[in-house]
Amino acid sequence: MPTGVAIRDVREQLFEAADRVLLRDGPSGLTSRAVTTEAGVAKGVLHKHFADFDDFLASFVLDRVDRMAPQALALRSAAGTGTVAGNVTDALVAVFGSVAVAIVALVTFRDELRARLRETWPAGVPVLTEAARMLADYLEAERDRGRVAPGPDVQGLAGMLIGSAHLLFADRTGPPPTRAAVERAVCGVLDLAAG
């Protein structure tokens, strides 16, 4: 007779636990034992659903990238409304206010994870490259409306915006930057590109 508590969506339960551990303890604290303990499941549950811990981590990172799709759609839909700087600021605060900064550290921290990710994600850190793609699509839509100057390459501009925001949010132990600080950085990049 089975015992224990039925597990709802086990992948999601484990991914949410990984979010909490990663945000609280950083990449060095993200172990299979820490994840299963945080999720309230036996360690074997993780290994039943994933080949090994790096398979779990790669699936976790890619799932967090997939979760950016609604945000990308919302940003693209915002083209022509509000201000370009305000829309970009909101998008960057949402991206970097999530687990994204910690995922960047995780991918940097674990060689095997990077190797696994390269099997499906050819270059860059998945969360950041997806965020850059989201911003480039938005900036292209704004350029089509005449709200972004025709001169700068939107891919390069998006990369500059991601890099600038990442520098602001990189210290996960300190307080996050204010929205005003992020917007100042966004305006600086946009002004530089327009000038």
mmCIF file of N, CA, C and O in Angstrom, residues 141-192:
data_model
loop_
_atom_site.group_PDB
_atom_site.id
_atom_site.type_symbol
_atom_site.label_atom_id
_atom_site.label_comp_id
_atom_site.label_asym_id
_atom_site.label_seq_id
_atom_site.Cartn_x
_atom_site.Cartn_y
_atom_site.Cartn_z
ATOM 1 N N ALA A 141 10.051 47.008 -32.483
ATOM 2 C CA ALA A 141 8.651 47.434 -32.601
ATOM 3 C C ALA A 141 8.530 48.947 -32.366
ATOM 4 O O ALA A 141 7.759 49.630 -33.050
ATOM 5 N N GLU A 142 9.291 49.471 -31.416
ATOM 6 C CA GLU A 142 9.274 50.907 -31.161
ATOM 7 C C GLU A 142 9.927 51.676 -32.314
ATOM 8 O O GLU A 142 9.481 52.765 -32.669
ATOM 9 N N ARG A 143 10.954 51.104 -32.905
ATOM 10 C CA ARG A 143 11.585 51.740 -34.058
ATOM 11 C C ARG A 143 10.584 51.823 -35.210
ATOM 12 O O ARG A 143 10.503 52.834 -35.905
ATOM 13 N N ASP A 144 9.803 50.780 -35.405
ATOM 14 C CA ASP A 144 8.780 50.779 -36.455
ATOM 15 C C ASP A 144 7.754 51.890 -36.238
ATOM 16 O O ASP A 144 7.145 52.365 -37.193
ATOM 17 N N ARG A 145 7.564 52.300 -34.997
ATOM 18 C CA ARG A 145 6.624 53.372 -34.660
ATOM 19 C C ARG A 145 7.304 54.736 -34.609
ATOM 20 O O ARG A 145 6.682 55.728 -34.260
ATOM 21 N N GLY A 146 8.592 54.773 -34.868
ATOM 22 C CA GLY A 146 9.329 56.034 -34.850
ATOM 23 C C GLY A 146 9.717 56.509 -33.468
ATOM 24 O O GLY A 146 10.117 57.662 -33.299
ATOM 25 N N ARG A 147 9.619 55.648 -32.460
ATOM 26 C CA ARG A 147 9.934 56.052 -31.090
ATOM 27 C C ARG A 147 11.361 55.689 -30.680
ATOM 28 O O ARG A 147 11.798 56.048 -29.595
ATOM 29 N N VAL A 148 12.062 54.962 -31.534
ATOM 30 C CA VAL A 148 13.481 54.676 -31.343
ATOM 31 C C VAL A 148 14.176 55.074 -32.633
ATOM 32 O O VAL A 148 13.709 54.743 -33.725
ATOM 33 N N ALA A 149 15.291 55.779 -32.495
ATOM 34 C CA ALA A 149 16.024 56.275 -33.667
ATOM 35 C C ALA A 149 16.434 55.115 -34.579
ATOM 36 O O ALA A 149 16.730 54.019 -34.101
ATOM 37 N N PRO A 150 16.447 55.358 -35.876
ATOM 38 C CA PRO A 150 16.780 54.293 -36.817
ATOM 39 C C PRO A 150 18.241 53.875 -36.817
ATOM 40 O O PRO A 150 18.592 52.830 -37.331
ATOM 41 N N GLY A 151 19.127 54.651 -36.210
ATOM 42 C CA GLY A 151 20.552 54.394 -36.307
ATOM 43 C C GLY A 151 21.078 53.163 -35.580
ATOM 44 O O GLY A 151 21.703 52.302 -36.185
ATOM 45 N N PRO A 152 20.865 53.042 -34.265
ATOM 46 C CA PRO A 152 21.550 51.969 -33.530
ATOM 47 C C PRO A 152 20.997 50.580 -33.839
ATOM 48 O O PRO A 152 19.814 50.413 -34.112
ATOM 49 N N ASP A 153 21.887 49.596 -33.769
ATOM 50 C CA ASP A 153 21.510 48.193 -33.908
ATOM 51 C C ASP A 153 20.756 47.780 -32.644
ATOM 52 O O ASP A 153 21.299 47.891 -31.538
ATOM 53 N N VAL A 154 19.526 47.319 -32.796
ATOM 54 C CA VAL A 154 18.722 47.000 -31.607
ATOM 55 C C VAL A 154 19.280 45.813 -30.839
ATOM 56 O O VAL A 154 19.131 45.746 -29.616
ATOM 57 N N GLN A 155 19.932 44.867 -31.519
ATOM 58 C CA GLN A 155 20.546 43.734 -30.807
ATOM 59 C C GLN A 155 21.652 44.240 -29.877
ATOM 60 O O GLN A 155 21.742 43.842 -28.720
ATOM 61 N N GLY A 156 22.506 45.116 -30.409
ATOM 62 C CA GLY A 156 23.579 45.678 -29.594
ATOM 63 C C GLY A 156 23.046 46.546 -28.469
ATOM 64 O O GLY A 156 23.545 46.504 -27.342
ATOM 65 N N LEU A 157 22.026 47.320 -28.771
ATOM 66 C CA LEU A 157 21.402 48.170 -27.761
ATOM 67 C C LEU A 157 20.791 47.329 -26.643
ATOM 68 O O LEU A 157 20.954 47.632 -25.453
ATOM 69 N N ALA A 158 20.119 46.248 -27.015
ATOM 70 C CA ALA A 158 19.529 45.350 -26.010
ATOM 71 C C ALA A 158 20.623 44.747 -25.130
ATOM 72 O O ALA A 158 20.472 44.666 -23.908
ATOM 73 N N GLY A 159 21.735 44.348 -25.733
ATOM 74 C CA GLY A 159 22.848 43.809 -24.952
ATOM 75 C C GLY A 159 23.417 44.826 -23.980
ATOM 76 O O GLY A 159 23.751 44.495 -22.838
ATOM 77 N N MET A 160 23.522 46.074 -24.417
ATOM 78 C CA MET A 160 24.003 47.133 -23.531
ATOM 79 C C MET A 160 23.052 47.343 -22.356
ATOM 80 O O MET A 160 23.485 47.547 -21.214
ATOM 81 N N LEU A 161 21.763 47.294 -22.638
ATOM 82 C CA LEU A 161 20.768 47.469 -21.577
ATOM 83 C C LEU A 161 20.836 46.316 -20.570
ATOM 84 O O LEU A 161 20.777 46.538 -19.354
ATOM 85 N N ILE A 162 20.959 45.087 -21.074
ATOM 86 C CA ILE A 162 21.062 43.928 -20.185
ATOM 87 C C ILE A 162 22.327 44.031 -19.341
ATOM 88 O O ILE A 162 22.305 43.815 -18.123
ATOM 89 N N GLY A 163 23.441 44.366 -19.972
ATOM 90 C CA GLY A 163 24.690 44.483 -19.235
ATOM 91 C C GLY A 163 24.635 45.556 -18.169
ATOM 92 O O GLY A 163 25.098 45.359 -17.031
ATOM 93 N N SER A 164 24.070 46.697 -18.512
ATOM 94 C CA SER A 164 23.957 47.794 -17.541
ATOM 95 C C SER A 164 23.086 47.388 -16.357
ATOM 96 O O SER A 164 23.430 47.644 -15.193
ATOM 97 N N ALA A 165 21.960 46.746 -16.649
ATOM 98 C CA ALA A 165 21.070 46.317 -15.569
ATOM 99 C C ALA A 165 21.733 45.230 -14.727
ATOM 100 O O ALA A 165 21.620 45.239 -13.492
ATOM 101 N N HIS A 166 22.423 44.314 -15.382
ATOM 102 C CA HIS A 166 23.069 43.247 -14.624
ATOM 103 C C HIS A 166 24.084 43.813 -13.637
ATOM 104 O O HIS A 166 24.182 43.350 -12.494
ATOM 105 N N LEU A 167 24.822 44.823 -14.051
ATOM 106 C CA LEU A 167 25.770 45.458 -13.129
ATOM 107 C C LEU A 167 25.057 46.057 -11.918
ATOM 108 O O LEU A 167 25.561 46.004 -10.798
ATOM 109 N N LEU A 168 23.881 46.626 -12.138
ATOM 110 C CA LEU A 168 23.128 47.214 -11.023
ATOM 111 C C LEU A 168 22.611 46.151 -10.059
ATOM 112 O O LEU A 168 22.550 46.358 -8.845
ATOM 113 N N PHE A 169 22.197 44.998 -10.591
ATOM 114 C CA PHE A 169 21.560 43.964 -9.775
ATOM 115 C C PHE A 169 22.533 42.876 -9.303
ATOM 116 O O PHE A 169 22.125 41.972 -8.573
ATOM 117 N N ALA A 170 23.794 42.920 -9.722
ATOM 118 C CA ALA A 170 24.713 41.799 -9.520
ATOM 119 C C ALA A 170 24.966 41.432 -8.065
ATOM 120 O O ALA A 170 25.199 40.271 -7.759
ATOM 121 N N ASP A 171 24.911 42.367 -7.157
ATOM 122 C CA ASP A 171 25.181 42.057 -5.750
ATOM 123 C C ASP A 171 23.918 41.516 -5.103
ATOM 124 O O ASP A 171 23.079 42.260 -4.616
ATOM 125 N N ARG A 172 23.806 40.188 -5.071
ATOM 126 C CA ARG A 172 22.580 39.596 -4.539
ATOM 127 C C ARG A 172 22.463 39.725 -3.027
ATOM 128 O O ARG A 172 21.412 39.513 -2.454
ATOM 129 N N THR A 173 23.559 40.098 -2.342
ATOM 130 C CA THR A 173 23.508 40.227 -0.887
ATOM 131 C C THR A 173 23.097 41.631 -0.437
ATOM 132 O O THR A 173 22.687 41.812 0.694
ATOM 133 N N GLY A 174 23.220 42.605 -1.328
ATOM 134 C CA GLY A 174 22.849 43.973 -0.986
ATOM 135 C C GLY A 174 21.421 44.270 -1.419
ATOM 136 O O GLY A 174 20.754 43.449 -2.045
ATOM 137 N N PRO A 175 20.952 45.456 -1.092
ATOM 138 C CA PRO A 175 19.599 45.818 -1.520
ATOM 139 C C PRO A 175 19.561 45.993 -3.038
ATOM 140 O O PRO A 175 20.541 46.440 -3.643
ATOM 141 N N PRO A 176 18.450 45.643 -3.653
ATOM 142 C CA PRO A 176 18.348 45.834 -5.103
ATOM 143 C C PRO A 176 18.312 47.324 -5.435
ATOM 144 O O PRO A 176 17.934 48.147 -4.600
ATOM 145 N N PRO A 177 18.698 47.671 -6.652
ATOM 146 C CA PRO A 177 18.648 49.081 -7.031
ATOM 147 C C PRO A 177 17.196 49.558 -7.082
ATOM 148 O O PRO A 177 16.274 48.770 -7.309
ATOM 149 N N THR A 178 17.018 50.839 -6.893
ATOM 150 C CA THR A 178 15.673 51.395 -7.013
ATOM 151 C C THR A 178 15.275 51.432 -8.485
ATOM 152 O O THR A 178 16.133 51.396 -9.380
ATOM 153 N N ARG A 179 13.990 51.541 -8.727
ATOM 154 C CA ARG A 179 13.516 51.662 -10.102
ATOM 155 C C ARG A 179 14.113 52.916 -10.743
ATOM 156 O O ARG A 179 14.481 52.911 -11.913
ATOM 157 N N ALA A 180 14.235 53.985 -9.962
ATOM 158 C CA ALA A 180 14.792 55.239 -10.486
ATOM 159 C C ALA A 180 16.235 55.040 -10.939
ATOM 160 O O ALA A 180 16.648 55.577 -11.973
ATOM 161 N N ALA A 181 17.017 54.254 -10.198
ATOM 162 C CA ALA A 181 18.407 53.991 -10.590
ATOM 163 C C ALA A 181 18.455 53.196 -11.892
ATOM 164 O O ALA A 181 19.281 53.467 -12.763
ATOM 165 N N VAL A 182 17.560 52.234 -12.019
ATOM 166 C CA VAL A 182 17.512 51.438 -13.252
ATOM 167 C C VAL A 182 17.106 52.334 -14.420
ATOM 168 O O VAL A 182 17.707 52.280 -15.495
ATOM 169 N N GLU A 183 16.110 53.183 -14.203
ATOM 170 C CA GLU A 183 15.668 54.064 -15.280
ATOM 171 C C GLU A 183 16.757 55.049 -15.695
ATOM 172 O O GLU A 183 16.906 55.356 -16.879
ATOM 173 N N ARG A 184 17.548 55.540 -14.735
ATOM 174 C CA ARG A 184 18.667 56.419 -15.089
ATOM 175 C C ARG A 184 19.651 55.693 -16.004
ATOM 176 O O ARG A 184 20.135 56.252 -16.994
ATOM 177 N N ALA A 185 19.943 54.446 -15.685
ATOM 178 C CA ALA A 185 20.857 53.661 -16.518
ATOM 179 C C ALA A 185 20.257 53.431 -17.899
ATOM 180 O O ALA A 185 20.949 53.553 -18.919
ATOM 181 N N VAL A 186 18.969 53.109 -17.962
ATOM 182 C CA VAL A 186 18.290 52.889 -19.242
ATOM 183 C C VAL A 186 18.341 54.162 -20.072
ATOM 184 O O VAL A 186 18.685 54.132 -21.260
ATOM 185 N N CYS A 187 18.004 55.288 -19.465
ATOM 186 C CA CYS A 187 18.032 56.570 -20.204
ATOM 187 C C CYS A 187 19.429 56.880 -20.699
ATOM 188 O O CYS A 187 19.600 57.372 -21.823
ATOM 189 N N GLY A 188 20.437 56.586 -19.892
ATOM 190 C CA GLY A 188 21.813 56.817 -20.300
ATOM 191 C C GLY A 188 22.177 56.004 -21.541
ATOM 192 O O GLY A 188 22.783 56.521 -22.489
ATOM 193 N N VAL A 189 21.788 54.731 -21.555
ATOM 194 C CA VAL A 189 22.080 53.880 -22.709
ATOM 195 C C VAL A 189 21.298 54.349 -23.929
ATOM 196 O O VAL A 189 21.854 54.455 -25.023
ATOM 197 N N LEU A 190 20.016 54.630 -23.731
ATOM 198 C CA LEU A 190 19.191 55.078 -24.874
ATOM 199 C C LEU A 190 19.678 56.417 -25.423
ATOM 200 O O LEU A 190 19.707 56.620 -26.642
ATOM 201 N N ASP A 191 20.053 57.343 -24.532
ATOM 202 C CA ASP A 191 20.563 58.648 -24.975
ATOM 203 C C ASP A 191 21.879 58.497 -25.724
ATOM 204 O O ASP A 191 22.116 59.143 -26.749
ATOM 205 N N LEU A 192 22.751 57.621 -25.226
ATOM 206 C CA LEU A 192 24.025 57.386 -25.878
ATOM 207 C C LEU A 192 23.813 56.809 -27.291
ATOM 208 O O LEU A 192 24.460 57.231 -28.236
#
